[in-house]
Every structure is written in C-alpha cells, then in structure tokens.
Amino acid sequence: SAYARTSNGGVYETGQRIETTGAVNTLLDGRLAGKPFLFHNPASAAVAMDFSRSKPGVQPYELNFQSLPGKVDNILPVDSLNRSPALNANTETRGVKAGSYIELPTGPMQTIADFRRSNAFTSSYLPHFSQPVGNSLLHPLMSADKAVESNAAISASALLDHSVLANHALYDRFYFSTFATRGSNKPDTVFEEFMNLIDPKALPQAPRVPLPSQSFQPYLPAGKTGVSAKAELFAANKPTPTAYQKAAEYQMVQGPFNVNSTNVQAWKAVLASMNKSNVATLWAKNATLETIASPGIPILAMSLLNGGLAGGAAAAAKIDDVKTNDWNGYRELSDAQLTTLATEIVKQVRLRGPFLSMSEFVNRQVGAESALTLSGALENAISDSLINNTFMTGNVTPVTTGDFSDTALYNYKTPAATIGNPAAGAPGWISQGDLMRILEPGATVRSDTFVIRVCGEAQDASGKITRAFAEAVVQRVPEYVDPVDRPSVNAYDITLPTAVPSTASPANKTFGRRMNVVSFRWLSSNEI
C-alpha cells in the first residue's frame, strides 16, 4: 500500500501509540506518527524517496506490505458516490471523505501569506514541508541551528528549511499591488479608478475606487501625473514588463502597523480587523457557494473555505458531518481569546525584538535548540495562548517525543519540533500564516511618520531666558533626496549577475529617502 500520512499514524486500536498487553495491537491508521498538515507533504511536484538512505518516517507517503485476509474490498473499499471515486484505504470508518489540504488561492493575491496552502515553494528536497510560506515551524528532521544542512545519512542532497528560506526571500522584497483584473475591468482601468482623486483633470471624473487590498492609497511622486504613470505601467490593457518593478512608486500604505508594538490593545485592534465580516464558503459536499455572516472574529485558513465554523453545526446537505466540517472550516476567536493572544504576542515581541526586517519577524531564529528556534514569534504566541487546545481533541492522539524512539522508522534531529496535536495545520487549526494574512500588507518593522518636538532658548543682556517650543510632523516618502534616481531604484543593491555596485547617487546612498514636513506648529509651555 502507498498512501498519504495520517494524523493518527502509529495509533493502535487501544487509542495509544504503545502496544498493550492483551490487546490485538492493530494499527488502524498507518504506522508512522507525525503532523501531515505541516511536515509530510504528499502533493509536491516531484517526490524522490531514497529508502536505502533515509528512514520511512521522513517520507511524505507511507509504504507498507499488507495482508489481504479476504477480498480486496476489505482493505481498499471503493466509494464512487458523492463527488468522485476514492480508495479510502484503512481509514474508511474513522476518517473523513473530504479534507482540505492545499488550495489554488482565489485572486487577486493580496498577501504573501496567501501562498501558505498553495503548495508553492515546496520541492523534492527533504524535508517535505506542507505550508512553508508565512509559517515558521522547524521541521523535526533538521537541526535548529541550520537552514541548509548536509546529512549523508538521510539524503544525498542538502536538507532545506523551506520555511526559513522562502520567508527570507519573499518578505521585505515583494508585495501584491492588486492592480489586477476585477470583473470586466482590465488592470489599466483598475489603476485609473484607483488614481482618480490624485489626478482628476487627466483621468475620468469619478470617485476613486479602492483596490482589492484596501490598505493602499494612491501616491504620485514629484513630476509624475496619473496619465504618465498609467502609460508606464500598462500597455494594451496589460501590465508592461517592468510594471512589477515600478508599481510601488504609486502606492503608499494607509495606516501601517509596526509589529514591534508592545501595546496589547493595538495588537487586538489589528487582529480584529475582520470582526463580524462575511466568510465565503464553497461547501465540500454539494459545491454550493455561500456567504456566511460571522458573528465573531473569524480566522481563515484559506481564501475560499470548504466548510463552516469548526465545531459548529453541520447541515447534512452541505457537508458530511461535524467532523468533516472541522477539517474544512474556519475558527472564530472570542474577545477573551483575542486578548490572551495579543498579550502573548507582546511577550514574544519583548523577548525577541526589536525586529529589523519582516523576514526576521516571521521566521524562527536559527541557533541552539530553544523556544526561539523551534518557531517564530506569532507561532509561539499562538501555542502559549492555548487557543488551539480545544481543536480536534476527541479525534486524535497527541504526539510525544517517545513516539519517535524507533530508530528503524525515524531519524529526527529535533523530535521536540513535532510533539503535540497531529492535526496541527488543518483548516480548523489557527497557524501563524493565518495571522500573517490579516497583518499583511500593512505590517512593517518601522514607522515612516515621526513627531519631532524641539526647544530653543535665548538669553538677553540682563540674563533673562526666553524659551520657544515647536512641533513638526515629518513623513518619509518614496522619493530619494536626489531626484536623479527614481523611487523604485535600490540605492544599495548590487546589479546581478555581474556584481557591479549600484550606480545610484552618492547622496541617496548616504541619506536615502526624502523627508517631508507635513505640519509645523508652535507649542505653548503647558503643552510640554
């Protein structure tokens, strides 16, 4: 037999992962323990399994020789009803017929975290991460102090921490402008509607239409017009080949959130941004699309769900049963749970911060095994908040480090990375990537608007001192100090592949972006 790993692998009919005297000791759902929604991806574009070198426990599939005591149907029942033919293997009576594992995100993409269940950034290289992007968990096959690791006893190729590497490559370098087709409107029309209030004389006289990502507001660098911007970014209703490099020149983030914040209420506010919002669901059983009004704070695992509220009632016409709903739906947080989560996040920020980049905030630390290197700040906060502790408690058997003691099956470097609930990462489980989807694209590690207060004093001939107080609000904008370089130029970059240093203006390399004085006022002494 060959099948994807199950969340109850290694569990006997007694409900335990250890053999019991007097019991039949039959493995009902496979023999290998693990967390298949996180660490054993069976859907990689290419899978290479070297059984002469690596152990079965590291593989995405479980291969076994199984006896056939009767008819083949006894072990491989075929269910051709409701959706599609399926070989249910040995989980027919305990498993679920429809469980969401990966998705093609509905567009337009708005956040890097939208990639987390898309199967992007997986590869044939071990370990087989299931949701690397936006998440931060260390794979148990790897050492905590490595992101790239050679281990000839496991693989002829290097072991890659897909999560650390993908997050480092994506965060701080890329974002989604959402200048994308919307209904019958092509990208250039979407751009026009977005920029209308900036350049009303040159573009159609109509109210500005927000982008799908409403975190953005229009911006025009000095010397630019909406018309010239459109001509530069679009041609024949499509983005130009260089549009991806220059689109950010015409957008600014409205109300960015600094993830170095240690204010619990601020974290609550940003995480509750979807409070009482509508949730789109494509039901797994009858394939009907429904918009559900959420009464609480929904935390969504996918852009288009295949189930309703996890733990909630399940209509028989829409989904098989309550258990199936848990593996396809979403979660809601109460105000008390949100307060606890925000409090734990602040603890992690104080412990790990200040973060100098978004990838540093998203990723785990790389170093000696500890809580800091097993997962990133948000993932650790989720664990400490206990908001997942009531999920799937009756359907699964928790994983312990002792479950990986069999050296014939496992060769984990960091077994502690996989202990806990083996259903972790399923749609009803709140993960770091789910929170990143809420935080992006407004999340940042620094502020671009500053309040500066100054005091000046003068002394006359009689020794009398006169003081004056002033306040200025200063904003950092995309343009450089020297306008010879356009805002999209990276003044510090190296031009590849020739490794020639950037030709940006020396002034821009030294001073960077321009600072504009937004407001200025004199202060009275009682305002100090």
Short mmCIF file of C-alpha atoms in Angstrom, two decimals, residues 28-525:
data_model
loop_
_atom_site.label_atom_id
_atom_site.label_comp_id
_atom_site.label_asym_id
_atom_site.label_seq_id
_atom_site.Cartn_x
_atom_site.Cartn_y
_atom_site.Cartn_z
CA LEU A 28 -5.78 1.36 12.30
CA ASP A 29 -4.49 4.47 10.50
CA GLY A 30 -0.95 3.65 9.45
CA ARG A 31 2.21 3.02 11.43
CA LEU A 32 4.06 6.36 11.18
CA ALA A 33 3.44 9.21 13.63
CA GLY A 34 3.76 12.82 12.56
CA LYS A 35 2.00 16.03 11.56
CA PRO A 36 0.96 15.54 7.91
CA PHE A 37 -0.56 19.03 7.53
CA LEU A 38 2.82 20.54 8.34
CA PHE A 39 5.70 18.16 7.69
CA HIS A 40 4.77 15.33 5.28
CA ASN A 41 3.54 16.94 2.07
CA PRO A 42 2.33 14.26 -0.41
CA ALA A 43 1.49 16.84 -3.09
CA SER A 44 4.96 18.08 -4.04
CA ALA A 45 5.53 18.49 -7.76
CA ALA A 46 8.37 15.98 -7.53
CA VAL A 47 9.00 13.44 -4.81
CA ALA A 48 12.15 11.31 -4.51
CA MET A 49 12.21 8.66 -1.80
CA ASP A 50 15.56 7.03 -1.10
CA PHE A 51 14.82 4.10 1.19
CA SER A 52 18.39 2.87 1.05
CA ARG A 53 19.48 6.01 2.90
CA SER A 54 16.59 7.66 4.73
CA LYS A 55 14.02 6.26 7.14
CA PRO A 56 10.29 5.82 6.41
CA GLY A 57 9.39 8.48 8.98
CA VAL A 58 10.77 11.31 6.83
CA GLN A 59 8.80 10.42 3.70
CA PRO A 60 5.57 12.09 2.54
CA TYR A 61 3.99 8.73 1.72
CA GLU A 62 3.68 5.63 3.85
CA LEU A 63 4.54 2.38 2.11
CA ASN A 64 3.59 -0.96 3.68
CA PHE A 65 3.12 -4.61 2.83
CA GLN A 66 -0.35 -5.57 4.00
CA SER A 67 -2.03 -8.94 4.05
CA LEU A 68 -5.36 -9.43 2.27
CA PRO A 69 -7.32 -11.76 4.58
CA GLY A 70 -10.39 -11.73 2.38
CA LYS A 71 -11.49 -9.76 -0.64
CA VAL A 72 -9.52 -6.72 -1.78
CA ASP A 73 -12.56 -4.61 -0.88
CA ASN A 74 -11.92 -5.40 2.76
CA ILE A 75 -8.80 -3.24 2.76
CA LEU A 76 -9.35 -0.95 -0.24
CA PRO A 77 -13.06 -0.11 -0.35
CA VAL A 78 -14.03 1.96 -3.38
CA ASP A 79 -16.56 4.75 -2.81
CA SER A 80 -17.89 6.12 -6.11
CA LEU A 81 -20.70 8.17 -4.55
CA ASN A 82 -20.73 11.86 -3.70
CA ARG A 83 -18.00 13.68 -5.64
CA SER A 84 -15.57 11.12 -7.05
CA PRO A 85 -14.29 7.55 -6.80
CA ALA A 86 -12.00 7.19 -3.81
CA LEU A 87 -9.82 4.47 -2.36
CA ASN A 88 -10.40 5.02 1.34
CA ALA A 89 -7.74 2.52 2.44
CA ASN A 90 -7.85 1.71 6.15
CA THR A 91 -9.46 4.95 7.37
CA GLU A 92 -12.93 4.41 5.94
CA THR A 93 -14.85 4.27 9.21
CA ARG A 94 -12.71 6.77 11.15
CA GLY A 95 -11.51 9.24 8.54
CA VAL A 96 -13.31 11.89 6.52
CA LYS A 97 -14.18 11.80 2.84
CA ALA A 98 -13.32 15.45 2.15
CA GLY A 99 -10.49 17.26 3.89
CA SER A 100 -8.87 20.48 2.61
CA TYR A 101 -5.11 20.22 2.26
CA ILE A 102 -3.90 22.66 -0.41
CA GLU A 103 -5.64 25.33 -2.47
CA LEU A 104 -5.20 27.49 -5.53
CA PRO A 105 -5.81 30.88 -3.89
CA THR A 106 -8.66 32.94 -5.26
CA GLY A 107 -7.37 36.12 -6.83
CA PRO A 108 -6.16 38.63 -6.95
CA MET A 109 -3.49 37.66 -4.45
CA GLN A 110 -3.21 40.24 -1.67
CA THR A 111 -0.63 38.88 0.76
CA ILE A 112 2.48 36.73 0.67
CA ALA A 113 0.77 34.52 3.26
CA ASP A 114 -1.82 33.63 0.59
CA PHE A 115 0.85 31.23 -0.68
CA ARG A 116 0.84 29.21 2.54
CA ARG A 117 -1.52 26.42 1.35
CA SER A 118 -0.85 26.83 -2.36
CA ASN A 119 1.91 24.18 -2.49
CA ALA A 120 4.27 26.90 -3.73
CA PHE A 121 7.88 26.77 -2.56
CA THR A 122 7.83 23.05 -1.92
CA SER A 123 10.35 20.87 -3.68
CA SER A 124 11.73 17.35 -3.96
CA TYR A 125 14.38 18.26 -1.40
CA LEU A 126 13.86 16.98 2.11
CA PRO A 127 12.18 17.86 4.40
CA HIS A 128 8.71 17.84 2.82
CA PHE A 129 7.13 20.99 4.27
CA SER A 130 3.40 21.34 3.68
CA GLN A 131 2.88 25.06 4.43
CA PRO A 132 6.28 26.77 4.42
CA VAL A 133 5.31 30.33 3.44
CA GLY A 134 4.24 32.64 6.26
CA ASN A 135 4.77 29.90 8.84
CA SER A 136 7.88 29.33 10.91
CA LEU A 137 7.97 25.86 12.42
CA LEU A 138 11.23 23.93 12.48
CA HIS A 139 10.97 20.56 10.75
CA PRO A 140 11.95 17.73 13.13
CA LEU A 141 14.30 16.28 10.51
CA MET A 142 16.55 19.35 10.72
CA SER A 143 18.83 20.81 13.37
CA ALA A 144 17.63 24.04 14.96
CA ASP A 145 20.89 25.83 14.14
CA LYS A 146 20.69 25.17 10.39
CA ALA A 147 18.62 26.46 7.47
CA VAL A 148 20.62 24.40 4.97
CA GLU A 149 22.08 21.17 6.31
CA SER A 150 24.11 18.33 4.84
CA ASN A 151 23.39 14.89 6.20
CA ALA A 152 24.60 11.98 4.10
CA ALA A 153 22.82 9.51 6.37
CA ILE A 154 19.47 10.96 5.33
CA SER A 155 19.88 12.32 1.81
CA ALA A 156 22.49 12.74 -0.88
CA SER A 157 21.13 16.29 -1.33
CA ALA A 158 21.12 19.09 1.21
CA LEU A 159 18.26 19.40 3.68
CA LEU A 160 16.48 22.72 3.16
CA ASP A 161 14.40 24.62 5.68
CA HIS A 162 11.88 25.67 3.04
CA SER A 163 10.08 27.90 5.53
CA VAL A 164 13.08 29.99 6.61
CA LEU A 165 14.39 30.25 3.06
CA ALA A 166 11.06 31.14 1.41
CA ASN A 167 10.17 33.75 4.03
CA HIS A 168 13.63 35.31 3.79
CA ALA A 169 13.36 35.51 0.00
CA LEU A 170 9.83 36.96 -0.07
CA TYR A 171 9.25 39.24 2.91
CA ASP A 172 10.79 42.73 2.65
CA ARG A 173 11.25 42.29 -1.11
CA PHE A 174 7.83 41.62 -2.62
CA TYR A 175 4.19 42.59 -2.22
CA PHE A 176 0.97 42.45 -4.25
CA SER A 177 -0.17 45.79 -5.71
CA THR A 178 -3.58 44.27 -6.64
CA PHE A 179 -3.56 46.22 -9.93
CA ALA A 180 -5.33 43.19 -11.36
CA THR A 181 -8.37 42.40 -13.46
CA ARG A 182 -11.58 42.98 -11.49
CA GLY A 183 -14.75 41.75 -13.15
CA SER A 184 -14.84 43.23 -16.64
CA ASN A 185 -12.26 45.89 -15.75
CA LYS A 186 -8.75 45.28 -17.00
CA PRO A 187 -5.70 46.19 -14.85
CA ASP A 188 -5.23 49.58 -16.51
CA THR A 189 -8.85 50.54 -15.76
CA VAL A 190 -8.46 49.38 -12.15
CA PHE A 191 -5.39 51.63 -11.92
CA GLU A 192 -7.33 54.58 -13.39
CA GLU A 193 -10.16 54.16 -10.89
CA PHE A 194 -7.67 53.93 -8.05
CA MET A 195 -5.81 57.12 -9.05
CA ASN A 196 -8.82 59.30 -9.89
CA LEU A 197 -8.67 61.59 -6.86
CA ILE A 198 -4.96 62.21 -7.40
CA ASP A 199 -5.25 63.49 -11.00
CA PRO A 200 -8.92 64.47 -11.61
CA LYS A 201 -8.17 66.60 -14.68
CA ALA A 202 -6.46 63.91 -16.74
CA LEU A 203 -8.44 60.83 -15.71
CA PRO A 204 -12.22 60.18 -15.83
CA GLN A 205 -14.23 62.28 -13.42
CA ALA A 206 -15.48 59.65 -11.00
CA PRO A 207 -14.99 58.74 -7.32
CA ARG A 208 -11.84 56.81 -6.58
CA VAL A 209 -12.45 53.04 -6.39
CA PRO A 210 -10.38 51.24 -3.73
CA LEU A 211 -8.22 48.30 -4.73
CA PRO A 212 -8.98 44.77 -3.52
CA SER A 213 -6.30 45.41 -0.91
CA GLN A 214 -7.72 48.48 0.79
CA SER A 215 -4.50 49.06 2.71
CA PHE A 216 -3.22 51.12 -0.21
CA GLN A 217 -3.81 54.76 -1.03
CA PRO A 218 -2.68 56.45 -4.27
CA TYR A 219 0.54 58.44 -4.42
CA LEU A 220 2.25 60.42 -7.17
CA PRO A 221 5.99 61.13 -6.95
CA ALA A 222 7.06 64.67 -7.78
CA GLY A 223 6.95 65.36 -11.51
CA LYS A 224 4.60 62.46 -12.27
CA THR A 225 0.99 62.50 -13.42
CA GLY A 226 -1.65 59.81 -13.39
CA VAL A 227 -1.55 59.71 -17.18
CA SER A 228 2.22 59.24 -17.35
CA ALA A 229 2.03 56.61 -14.62
CA LYS A 230 -0.62 54.63 -16.49
CA ALA A 231 1.38 54.78 -19.73
CA GLU A 232 4.44 53.50 -17.91
CA LEU A 233 2.73 50.63 -16.11
CA PHE A 234 0.24 49.39 -18.72
CA ALA A 235 0.03 48.76 -22.45
CA ALA A 236 -2.81 47.11 -24.38
CA ASN A 237 -4.76 46.59 -21.13
CA LYS A 238 -1.92 44.57 -19.61
CA PRO A 239 0.98 45.38 -17.27
CA THR A 240 4.23 46.25 -19.02
CA PRO A 241 7.28 44.01 -18.48
CA THR A 242 8.70 46.47 -15.94
CA ALA A 243 5.44 47.26 -14.13
CA TYR A 244 6.27 44.92 -11.27
CA GLN A 245 9.40 46.97 -10.53
CA LYS A 246 7.69 50.37 -10.54
CA ALA A 247 4.13 49.86 -9.28
CA ALA A 248 5.12 50.61 -5.68
CA GLU A 249 6.07 54.16 -6.69
CA TYR A 250 2.35 54.95 -6.94
CA GLN A 251 1.10 53.41 -3.70
CA MET A 252 1.51 54.09 -0.02
CA VAL A 253 0.21 52.04 2.89
CA GLN A 254 -2.67 53.60 4.75
CA GLY A 255 -2.41 53.04 8.49
CA PRO A 256 0.60 50.70 8.63
CA PHE A 257 1.11 48.63 11.78
CA ASN A 258 4.53 48.29 13.39
CA VAL A 259 4.98 44.67 14.52
CA ASN A 260 7.47 45.90 17.15
CA SER A 261 4.49 47.32 19.05
CA THR A 262 4.24 46.26 22.69
CA ASN A 263 0.70 47.58 23.08
CA VAL A 264 -1.80 44.78 23.70
CA GLN A 265 -4.76 46.91 22.61
CA ALA A 266 -3.02 47.78 19.34
CA TRP A 267 -2.47 44.10 18.57
CA LYS A 268 -6.09 43.34 19.44
CA ALA A 269 -7.29 46.07 17.11
CA VAL A 270 -5.31 44.89 14.09
CA LEU A 271 -6.10 41.19 14.60
CA ALA A 272 -9.81 42.01 15.00
CA SER A 273 -9.93 43.83 11.67
CA MET A 274 -12.20 41.09 10.25
CA ASN A 275 -14.64 41.26 13.16
CA LYS A 276 -18.16 40.34 12.03
CA SER A 277 -17.07 40.15 8.39
CA ASN A 278 -18.53 37.86 5.74
CA VAL A 279 -16.89 34.49 5.11
CA ALA A 280 -17.07 32.88 1.65
CA THR A 281 -17.57 29.12 1.68
CA LEU A 282 -17.74 26.60 -1.15
CA TRP A 283 -19.33 23.65 0.62
CA ALA A 284 -17.47 20.36 0.22
CA LYS A 285 -20.50 18.14 -0.38
CA ASN A 286 -22.90 19.98 -2.66
CA ALA A 287 -20.44 22.54 -4.12
CA THR A 288 -22.72 25.49 -3.39
CA LEU A 289 -21.17 28.91 -2.78
CA GLU A 290 -22.42 30.68 0.32
CA THR A 291 -21.50 33.89 2.11
CA ILE A 292 -21.71 33.46 5.88
CA ALA A 293 -22.04 36.46 8.21
CA SER A 294 -19.59 35.80 11.02
CA PRO A 295 -20.80 36.92 14.48
CA GLY A 296 -17.27 36.88 15.90
CA ILE A 297 -13.67 37.35 14.80
CA PRO A 298 -13.06 34.82 12.01
CA ILE A 299 -9.56 33.42 11.40
CA LEU A 300 -9.49 31.90 7.93
CA ALA A 301 -7.19 29.11 6.82
CA MET A 302 -7.94 29.56 3.10
CA SER A 303 -9.15 32.26 0.75
CA LEU A 304 -12.18 30.12 -0.12
CA LEU A 305 -13.21 27.63 2.54
CA ASN A 306 -14.88 24.24 2.04
CA GLY A 307 -16.65 24.19 5.38
CA GLY A 308 -18.26 26.34 8.04
CA LEU A 309 -17.33 27.25 11.60
CA ALA A 310 -15.21 24.46 13.09
CA GLY A 311 -17.02 22.87 16.00
CA GLY A 312 -20.31 24.29 14.79
CA ALA A 313 -23.38 22.55 13.44
CA ALA A 314 -23.09 20.93 10.01
CA ALA A 315 -26.01 20.77 7.58
CA ALA A 316 -26.17 17.27 6.06
CA ALA A 317 -26.88 18.66 2.59
CA LYS A 318 -23.71 20.79 2.66
CA ILE A 319 -21.12 18.60 4.34
CA ASP A 320 -20.93 15.00 5.54
CA ASP A 321 -20.79 15.56 9.30
CA VAL A 322 -19.42 17.75 12.09
CA LYS A 323 -16.03 16.01 11.98
CA THR A 324 -15.66 16.69 8.26
CA ASN A 325 -16.58 20.32 8.90
CA ASP A 326 -13.68 20.64 11.35
CA TRP A 327 -11.21 19.56 8.65
CA ASN A 328 -12.56 22.06 6.10
CA GLY A 329 -13.83 25.09 8.01
CA TYR A 330 -12.54 28.06 9.97
CA ARG A 331 -12.26 29.33 13.53
CA GLU A 332 -13.63 32.29 15.42
CA LEU A 333 -11.99 33.95 18.41
CA SER A 334 -13.85 35.48 21.32
CA ASP A 335 -12.75 38.81 22.77
CA ALA A 336 -11.20 36.98 25.73
CA GLN A 337 -9.22 34.68 23.43
CA LEU A 338 -8.09 37.64 21.35
CA THR A 339 -6.89 39.44 24.49
CA THR A 340 -4.91 36.39 25.55
CA LEU A 341 -3.38 36.01 22.08
CA ALA A 342 -2.43 39.70 21.88
CA THR A 343 -0.87 39.51 25.35
CA GLU A 344 1.26 36.53 24.34
CA ILE A 345 2.33 38.25 21.11
CA VAL A 346 3.55 41.26 23.10
CA LYS A 347 5.57 38.92 25.33
CA GLN A 348 7.25 37.48 22.25
CA VAL A 349 7.98 40.93 20.81
CA ARG A 350 9.64 41.95 24.07
CA LEU A 351 11.60 38.70 24.14
CA ARG A 352 12.75 38.66 20.50
CA GLY A 353 12.54 42.24 19.28
CA PRO A 354 13.15 44.75 18.01
CA PHE A 355 12.77 43.12 14.62
CA LEU A 356 14.84 44.80 11.92
CA SER A 357 13.02 43.19 8.97
CA MET A 358 9.73 41.44 8.28
CA SER A 359 11.50 38.17 7.49
CA GLU A 360 13.13 38.35 10.93
CA PHE A 361 9.69 38.81 12.48
CA VAL A 362 8.13 35.96 10.50
CA ASN A 363 10.94 33.41 10.81
CA ARG A 364 12.18 31.39 13.71
CA GLN A 365 15.66 32.20 14.96
CA VAL A 366 18.43 29.91 13.74
CA GLY A 367 20.55 28.69 16.66
CA ALA A 368 20.76 26.22 19.51
CA GLU A 369 17.50 24.39 20.19
CA SER A 370 15.12 26.51 22.27
CA ALA A 371 11.65 28.02 22.09
CA LEU A 372 13.15 30.81 19.96
CA THR A 373 14.45 28.40 17.32
CA LEU A 374 11.52 25.96 17.20
CA SER A 375 9.13 28.60 15.83
CA GLY A 376 8.66 32.31 15.17
CA ALA A 377 7.08 34.92 17.44
CA LEU A 378 3.47 34.54 16.28
CA GLU A 379 3.55 30.73 16.26
CA ASN A 380 4.97 30.69 19.77
CA ALA A 381 2.33 33.15 20.93
CA ILE A 382 -0.43 31.01 19.43
CA SER A 383 0.90 28.00 21.32
CA ASP A 384 1.20 29.87 24.63
CA SER A 385 -2.29 31.37 24.26
CA LEU A 386 -3.82 27.85 24.17
CA ILE A 387 -6.40 28.95 21.56
CA ASN A 388 -5.90 25.67 19.67
CA ASN A 389 -6.17 23.44 22.71
CA THR A 390 -9.84 22.61 22.17
CA PHE A 391 -9.42 21.69 18.49
CA MET A 392 -9.69 18.02 17.46
CA THR A 393 -9.12 16.79 21.00
CA GLY A 394 -11.53 13.86 20.63
CA ASN A 395 -10.41 12.65 17.20
CA VAL A 396 -6.64 12.38 17.52
CA THR A 397 -3.95 11.07 19.83
CA PRO A 398 -1.25 13.63 20.76
CA VAL A 399 2.30 13.02 19.58
CA THR A 400 5.13 12.72 22.12
CA THR A 401 8.90 12.55 21.67
CA GLY A 402 8.74 8.90 22.76
CA ASP A 403 6.74 8.09 19.63
CA PHE A 404 9.90 8.64 17.55
CA SER A 405 12.24 6.42 19.54
CA ASP A 406 12.19 3.61 16.95
CA THR A 407 15.42 4.23 15.00
CA ALA A 408 14.29 1.83 12.27
CA LEU A 409 11.49 4.27 11.39
CA TYR A 410 12.73 7.73 12.38
CA ASN A 411 15.98 9.69 12.40
CA TYR A 412 14.72 13.06 13.61
CA LYS A 413 17.31 15.61 14.72
CA THR A 414 14.76 17.65 16.70
CA PRO A 415 11.85 15.46 17.85
CA ALA A 416 10.55 18.28 20.06
CA ALA A 417 9.54 20.14 16.88
CA THR A 418 6.72 17.70 16.17
CA ILE A 419 5.17 16.96 19.57
CA GLY A 420 1.57 17.93 20.26
CA ASN A 421 -1.64 17.63 18.29
CA PRO A 422 -1.02 15.78 14.99
CA ALA A 423 -3.95 17.69 13.42
CA ALA A 424 -1.92 20.92 13.65
CA GLY A 425 -2.06 22.80 10.36
CA ALA A 426 -5.51 21.55 9.38
CA PRO A 427 -8.00 24.26 8.31
CA GLY A 428 -9.60 24.42 11.75
CA TRP A 429 -6.19 24.97 13.37
CA ILE A 430 -5.03 28.59 13.75
CA SER A 431 -1.48 28.97 12.47
CA GLN A 432 0.99 31.81 12.17
CA GLY A 433 0.31 32.06 8.43
CA ASP A 434 -3.37 32.71 9.15
CA LEU A 435 -2.43 35.70 11.31
CA MET A 436 0.06 36.97 8.73
CA ARG A 437 -2.75 37.07 6.17
CA ILE A 438 -4.53 39.53 8.47
CA LEU A 439 -1.44 41.63 9.22
CA GLU A 440 -0.27 42.00 5.64
CA PRO A 441 0.31 44.18 3.72
CA GLY A 442 0.14 46.83 6.43
CA ALA A 443 2.72 45.15 8.66
CA THR A 444 6.06 46.89 8.96
CA VAL A 445 9.04 46.94 11.31
CA ARG A 446 9.48 50.71 11.34
CA SER A 447 7.47 53.90 11.19
CA ASP A 448 7.63 56.39 8.34
CA THR A 449 5.90 59.28 10.11
CA PHE A 450 7.56 61.00 13.06
CA VAL A 451 6.56 63.68 15.55
CA ILE A 452 9.56 65.87 16.41
CA ARG A 453 9.48 68.36 19.25
CA VAL A 454 12.24 70.92 19.82
CA CYS A 455 13.06 73.63 22.31
CA GLY A 456 15.07 76.77 21.62
CA GLU A 457 16.19 79.32 24.14
CA ALA A 458 17.83 82.75 24.09
CA GLN A 459 19.36 84.86 26.86
CA ASP A 460 19.28 88.66 26.76
CA ALA A 461 21.82 91.09 28.24
CA SER A 462 20.08 91.05 31.61
CA GLY A 463 20.26 87.27 31.82
CA LYS A 464 16.59 86.65 31.14
CA ILE A 465 15.98 83.39 29.28
CA THR A 466 13.23 83.08 26.71
CA ARG A 467 12.20 79.64 25.53
CA ALA A 468 10.20 78.58 22.49
CA PHE A 469 8.74 75.16 21.73
CA ALA A 470 7.79 73.76 18.33
CA GLU A 471 6.38 70.55 16.94
CA ALA A 472 6.82 69.15 13.43
CA VAL A 473 5.29 66.06 11.83
CA VAL A 474 7.72 64.59 9.31
CA GLN A 475 6.92 61.88 6.78
CA ARG A 476 9.33 59.68 4.88
CA VAL A 477 8.25 59.40 1.23
CA PRO A 478 9.33 57.13 -1.63
CA GLU A 479 11.41 59.77 -3.48
CA TYR A 480 15.11 59.98 -2.83
CA VAL A 481 16.89 63.10 -1.58
CA ASP A 482 18.48 63.40 -5.02
CA PRO A 483 15.73 63.08 -7.68
CA VAL A 484 18.23 61.73 -10.22
CA ASP A 485 17.21 58.22 -9.03
CA ARG A 486 13.56 57.21 -9.31
CA PRO A 487 11.92 55.74 -6.19
CA SER A 488 11.99 52.14 -7.47
CA VAL A 489 15.81 52.12 -7.60
CA ASN A 490 17.52 50.22 -4.80
CA ALA A 491 20.41 52.52 -3.96
CA TYR A 492 22.24 49.80 -2.08
CA ASP A 493 21.66 46.90 -4.45
CA ILE A 494 24.24 45.05 -6.46
CA THR A 495 23.45 44.61 -10.13
CA LEU A 496 23.45 40.88 -10.89
CA PRO A 497 24.88 38.75 -12.38
CA THR A 498 27.96 40.92 -12.92
CA ALA A 499 28.14 42.06 -9.29
CA VAL A 500 28.65 45.69 -10.31
CA PRO A 501 27.90 48.11 -7.45
CA SER A 502 24.78 50.26 -7.77
CA THR A 503 25.26 53.49 -9.73
CA ALA A 504 22.79 55.38 -7.55
CA SER A 505 23.64 58.91 -6.48
CA PRO A 506 26.11 59.08 -3.56
CA ALA A 507 23.68 61.41 -1.78
CA ASN A 508 20.97 58.77 -2.00
CA LYS A 509 23.30 56.06 -0.74
CA THR A 510 24.12 58.27 2.25
CA PHE A 511 20.80 59.91 3.10
CA GLY A 512 18.20 57.65 1.46
CA ARG A 513 14.59 58.75 1.01
CA ARG A 514 13.27 62.28 1.26
CA MET A 515 11.66 63.56 4.46
CA ASN A 516 8.75 65.99 4.04
CA VAL A 517 7.47 68.29 6.78
CA VAL A 518 3.74 67.57 6.88
CA SER A 519 2.85 70.08 9.59
CA PHE A 520 4.51 72.56 11.92
CA ARG A 521 3.20 74.48 14.93
CA TRP A 522 4.45 76.43 17.91
CA LEU A 523 3.64 74.96 21.31
CA SER A 524 2.71 76.73 24.50
CA SER A 525 4.54 75.83 27.67
#
